[in-house]
Short mmCIF file of C-alpha atoms in Angstrom, two decimals:
data_model
loop_
_atom_site.label_atom_id
_atom_site.label_comp_id
_atom_site.label_asym_id
_atom_site.label_seq_id
_atom_site.Cartn_x
_atom_site.Cartn_y
_atom_site.Cartn_z
CA GLY A 1 -9.62 -12.69 -9.49
CA ALA A 2 -10.23 -9.22 -10.27
CA VAL A 3 -9.38 -8.01 -13.90
CA VAL A 4 -9.14 -5.07 -15.52
CA SER A 5 -8.43 -4.52 -19.30
CA GLN A 6 -7.81 -1.66 -21.36
CA HIS A 7 -8.40 -1.03 -24.68
CA PRO A 8 -6.53 -0.02 -27.03
CA SER A 9 -3.11 -1.28 -26.01
CA TRP A 10 -1.32 1.44 -27.80
CA VAL A 11 -2.72 4.47 -30.44
CA ILE A 12 -1.03 6.52 -32.75
CA CYS A 13 -3.22 10.33 -33.58
CA LYS A 14 -2.98 13.20 -35.56
CA SER A 15 -1.79 16.35 -33.20
CA GLY A 16 -5.47 17.92 -32.86
CA THR A 17 -7.35 15.01 -32.46
CA SER A 18 -9.15 13.40 -29.50
CA VAL A 19 -8.67 9.39 -28.58
CA LYS A 20 -10.69 7.55 -26.28
CA ILE A 21 -9.26 4.72 -23.75
CA GLU A 22 -11.40 2.53 -22.26
CA CYS A 23 -11.08 0.63 -18.91
CA ARG A 24 -13.39 -2.36 -18.12
CA SER A 25 -13.33 -4.39 -15.00
CA LEU A 26 -14.28 -7.77 -16.52
CA ASP A 27 -15.21 -9.67 -13.31
CA PHE A 28 -16.54 -7.20 -11.03
CA GLN A 29 -18.31 -3.91 -10.42
CA ALA A 30 -16.16 -1.01 -10.02
CA THR A 31 -18.27 2.29 -8.50
CA THR A 32 -14.74 3.52 -8.22
CA MET A 33 -12.00 3.78 -10.79
CA PHE A 34 -8.47 5.51 -11.08
CA TRP A 35 -6.69 6.87 -14.37
CA TYR A 36 -3.12 7.29 -13.97
CA ARG A 37 -0.29 8.78 -16.48
CA GLN A 38 2.88 7.68 -16.47
CA PHE A 39 5.71 9.36 -18.49
CA PRO A 40 8.77 7.67 -20.18
CA LYS A 41 11.37 6.93 -17.15
CA GLN A 42 9.23 8.25 -14.57
CA SER A 43 6.46 6.87 -12.23
CA LEU A 44 2.82 6.86 -12.72
CA MET A 45 0.71 9.53 -11.68
CA LEU A 46 -2.55 9.85 -10.27
CA MET A 47 -4.67 11.73 -12.97
CA ALA A 48 -8.13 11.50 -11.90
CA THR A 49 -10.72 9.37 -9.97
CA SER A 50 -13.83 8.27 -12.19
CA ASN A 51 -16.88 7.70 -10.32
CA GLU A 52 -20.22 5.91 -11.07
CA GLY A 53 -22.77 7.87 -12.07
CA SER A 54 -20.90 11.42 -10.90
CA LYS A 55 -18.20 13.44 -12.14
CA ALA A 56 -14.69 12.96 -11.70
CA THR A 57 -12.43 14.26 -9.19
CA TYR A 58 -9.23 15.64 -10.55
CA GLU A 59 -5.61 15.79 -9.40
CA GLN A 60 -4.38 19.41 -9.14
CA GLY A 61 -2.74 20.70 -12.40
CA VAL A 62 -5.21 18.17 -14.31
CA GLU A 63 -6.79 19.59 -16.82
CA LYS A 64 -10.36 18.63 -17.04
CA ASP A 65 -11.33 19.90 -19.72
CA LYS A 66 -8.78 18.30 -21.84
CA PHE A 67 -9.11 14.78 -20.16
CA LEU A 68 -12.59 13.77 -19.92
CA ILE A 69 -13.65 11.17 -18.03
CA ASN A 70 -17.13 9.05 -18.25
CA HIS A 71 -17.85 6.08 -15.96
CA ALA A 72 -21.19 5.53 -16.96
CA SER A 73 -21.80 1.69 -16.04
CA LEU A 74 -20.23 0.07 -13.29
CA THR A 75 -18.06 -2.03 -15.42
CA LEU A 76 -16.68 0.42 -18.07
CA SER A 77 -14.77 4.26 -17.54
CA THR A 78 -13.65 6.24 -20.57
CA LEU A 79 -10.85 8.57 -20.69
CA THR A 80 -11.20 10.84 -24.10
CA VAL A 81 -7.72 12.97 -24.41
CA THR A 82 -9.09 15.94 -26.62
CA SER A 83 -7.03 17.74 -28.83
CA ALA A 84 -4.51 15.54 -28.50
CA HIS A 85 -0.95 17.35 -28.41
CA PRO A 86 2.53 15.45 -28.64
CA GLU A 87 2.92 16.50 -24.79
CA ASP A 88 0.17 14.28 -24.45
CA SER A 89 1.94 11.21 -25.50
CA SER A 90 2.47 9.28 -22.50
CA PHE A 91 1.80 5.69 -20.93
CA TYR A 92 -1.93 5.75 -19.49
CA ILE A 93 -3.04 3.64 -16.68
CA CYS A 94 -6.36 2.35 -14.96
CA SER A 95 -6.96 0.60 -11.87
CA ALA A 96 -10.20 -0.72 -9.80
CA GLY A 97 -11.24 -3.10 -7.77
CA ALA A 98 -12.47 -3.61 -4.20
CA TYR A 99 -9.20 -1.92 -3.07
CA GLY A 100 -8.09 -0.07 -6.26
CA TYR A 101 -4.81 -1.89 -6.52
CA THR A 102 -5.74 -3.98 -9.43
CA PHE A 103 -4.24 -2.63 -12.41
CA GLY A 104 -4.89 -2.53 -16.55
CA SER A 105 -2.24 -3.26 -18.90
CA GLY A 106 -2.30 0.50 -20.01
CA THR A 107 -2.71 2.40 -23.25
CA ARG A 108 0.49 3.53 -24.93
CA LEU A 109 -0.27 7.15 -26.80
CA THR A 110 1.58 8.46 -28.96
CA VAL A 111 0.39 11.79 -30.75
CA VAL A 112 2.40 12.74 -34.39
CA ALA B 1 -0.34 15.23 1.63
CA GLN B 2 0.93 11.71 0.79
CA SER B 3 4.17 11.38 -0.53
CA VAL B 4 6.98 7.84 -1.11
CA SER B 5 10.73 8.49 -1.58
CA GLN B 6 12.61 5.62 -3.28
CA HIS B 7 15.95 6.47 -3.22
CA ASN B 8 17.63 3.89 -5.04
CA HIS B 9 17.15 5.40 -8.74
CA HIS B 10 19.17 2.39 -10.22
CA VAL B 11 20.37 -0.35 -8.51
CA ILE B 12 23.08 -2.98 -10.49
CA LEU B 13 23.45 -6.29 -8.65
CA SER B 14 25.01 -9.83 -9.64
CA GLU B 15 22.99 -12.88 -9.87
CA ALA B 16 22.52 -14.12 -6.14
CA ALA B 17 23.32 -11.31 -4.70
CA SER B 18 21.08 -9.98 -1.87
CA LEU B 19 18.71 -7.36 -2.72
CA GLU B 20 17.28 -4.69 -0.56
CA LEU B 21 15.37 -1.43 -2.04
CA GLY B 22 14.38 1.53 0.16
CA CYS B 23 11.08 2.90 0.43
CA ASN B 24 10.08 6.11 2.58
CA TYR B 25 6.69 7.44 2.63
CA SER B 26 4.72 10.72 4.44
CA TYR B 27 1.30 9.90 5.16
CA GLY B 28 -0.80 10.86 8.35
CA GLY B 29 -3.98 8.76 7.77
CA THR B 30 -3.49 4.76 8.39
CA VAL B 31 -1.30 3.40 5.92
CA ASN B 32 -1.66 0.44 3.41
CA LEU B 33 1.69 0.14 1.41
CA PHE B 34 2.59 -1.73 -1.89
CA TRP B 35 5.16 -2.93 -3.66
CA TYR B 36 4.70 -3.46 -7.48
CA VAL B 37 6.84 -4.57 -10.09
CA GLN B 38 7.14 -3.68 -14.24
CA TYR B 39 8.65 -5.94 -16.53
CA PRO B 40 9.96 -4.82 -19.53
CA GLY B 41 7.58 -3.60 -22.07
CA GLN B 42 4.65 -5.38 -19.64
CA HIS B 43 2.47 -3.77 -16.94
CA LEU B 44 2.63 -3.64 -13.28
CA GLN B 45 2.26 -6.42 -11.45
CA LEU B 46 1.48 -6.42 -7.60
CA LEU B 47 4.50 -8.04 -5.79
CA LEU B 48 3.08 -7.40 -2.01
CA LYS B 49 1.47 -5.48 -0.16
CA TYR B 50 0.55 -4.09 3.85
CA PHE B 51 -2.48 -3.32 5.74
CA SER B 52 -2.06 -4.28 9.51
CA GLY B 53 -0.41 -6.95 11.21
CA ASP B 54 2.92 -8.49 10.72
CA PRO B 55 5.28 -6.21 9.71
CA LEU B 56 7.10 -8.59 7.84
CA VAL B 57 4.73 -9.13 4.10
CA LYS B 58 5.74 -11.78 1.62
CA GLY B 59 5.10 -11.72 -1.56
CA ILE B 60 5.63 -13.61 -4.81
CA LYS B 61 8.80 -14.49 -6.32
CA GLY B 62 10.60 -14.90 -2.93
CA PHE B 63 10.16 -10.93 -2.59
CA GLU B 64 9.22 -9.20 0.87
CA ALA B 65 9.19 -5.98 2.75
CA GLU B 66 9.31 -4.99 6.18
CA PHE B 67 6.73 -2.01 7.76
CA ILE B 68 8.96 -0.11 10.07
CA LYS B 69 6.52 2.70 11.35
CA SER B 70 8.64 4.82 13.23
CA LYS B 71 10.94 5.25 10.28
CA PHE B 72 8.02 5.73 7.93
CA SER B 73 9.75 2.78 5.91
CA PHE B 74 9.01 -0.45 3.55
CA ASN B 75 12.14 -1.54 2.38
CA LEU B 76 11.76 -4.80 -0.37
CA ARG B 77 14.44 -7.43 0.03
CA LYS B 78 15.23 -10.46 -1.68
CA PRO B 79 17.97 -12.68 -0.20
CA SER B 80 19.18 -14.03 -3.75
CA VAL B 81 18.16 -11.80 -7.25
CA GLN B 82 17.98 -13.55 -10.55
CA TRP B 83 18.49 -12.06 -13.95
CA SER B 84 14.59 -12.52 -14.10
CA ASP B 85 14.27 -10.22 -11.61
CA THR B 86 15.43 -7.25 -13.61
CA ALA B 87 12.75 -4.53 -14.04
CA GLU B 88 11.43 -1.31 -12.42
CA TYR B 89 9.78 -1.39 -9.25
CA PHE B 90 7.72 0.98 -7.66
CA CYS B 91 6.58 1.96 -4.15
CA ALA B 92 3.39 2.99 -3.32
CA VAL B 93 1.10 4.25 -0.66
CA ARG B 94 -2.85 3.99 -0.78
CA ASN B 95 -4.88 6.80 1.15
CA THR B 96 -8.24 6.00 2.58
CA GLY B 97 -9.95 7.05 -1.07
CA ASN B 98 -8.13 3.84 -2.87
CA GLN B 99 -5.96 6.31 -4.39
CA PHE B 100 -2.38 5.36 -5.21
CA TYR B 101 0.44 7.67 -4.99
CA PHE B 102 3.78 6.22 -6.21
CA GLY B 103 7.08 6.76 -6.07
CA THR B 104 9.68 7.16 -8.43
CA GLY B 105 10.98 3.81 -8.81
CA THR B 106 13.88 1.77 -9.15
CA SER B 107 15.41 -0.09 -11.65
CA LEU B 108 17.18 -2.74 -11.05
CA THR B 109 19.39 -4.51 -13.47
CA VAL B 110 20.99 -8.31 -12.79
CA ILE B 111 23.92 -9.36 -14.69
CA PRO B 112 24.10 -13.08 -15.07
#
């Protein structure tokens, strides 16, 4: 079945630095991938839709200049959290697949 | 705009008790509905999904859900829970763009 891989699983970075998270579709091609964020004890919130070869579309309230998304190939989308701050600490999850319902294992980001 | 409501925030049951978790959605288009489970420290796992056809959907691990269009509901059920069912449960709606909108989740604790 469809497998979505995320890397890294967890990352700790200093405030003000940038962090890149990768989302890969391992056994299928994905023209569209989705990025979600989950704060502790809260639900997943859709951040943006990543489109291969074109600009990502962001949900209302999500800063596109802070959360840079690149979908350069049919199997890889990256989310870069720029100038990270402690409030960006969260669990970031991507999804892909023909129907968007295969989720990656997530990336725990802690900004100190 | 689509939204999903889960009314039970935290449910505590004894083993062998029956479970029903409520989910109501608001979406004007064709609905695709999902239930996911997130075990402690793990990523989202698909329990079951409804696209069309028989409104009673059976999923993994003995779970089932019933789509009632007139009530805009998609409640999750299990006749006899086990300790291993302790987890967070999320209901979600998927729109025609394959974007997911999640409920706030229900934390289930099963007491041995």
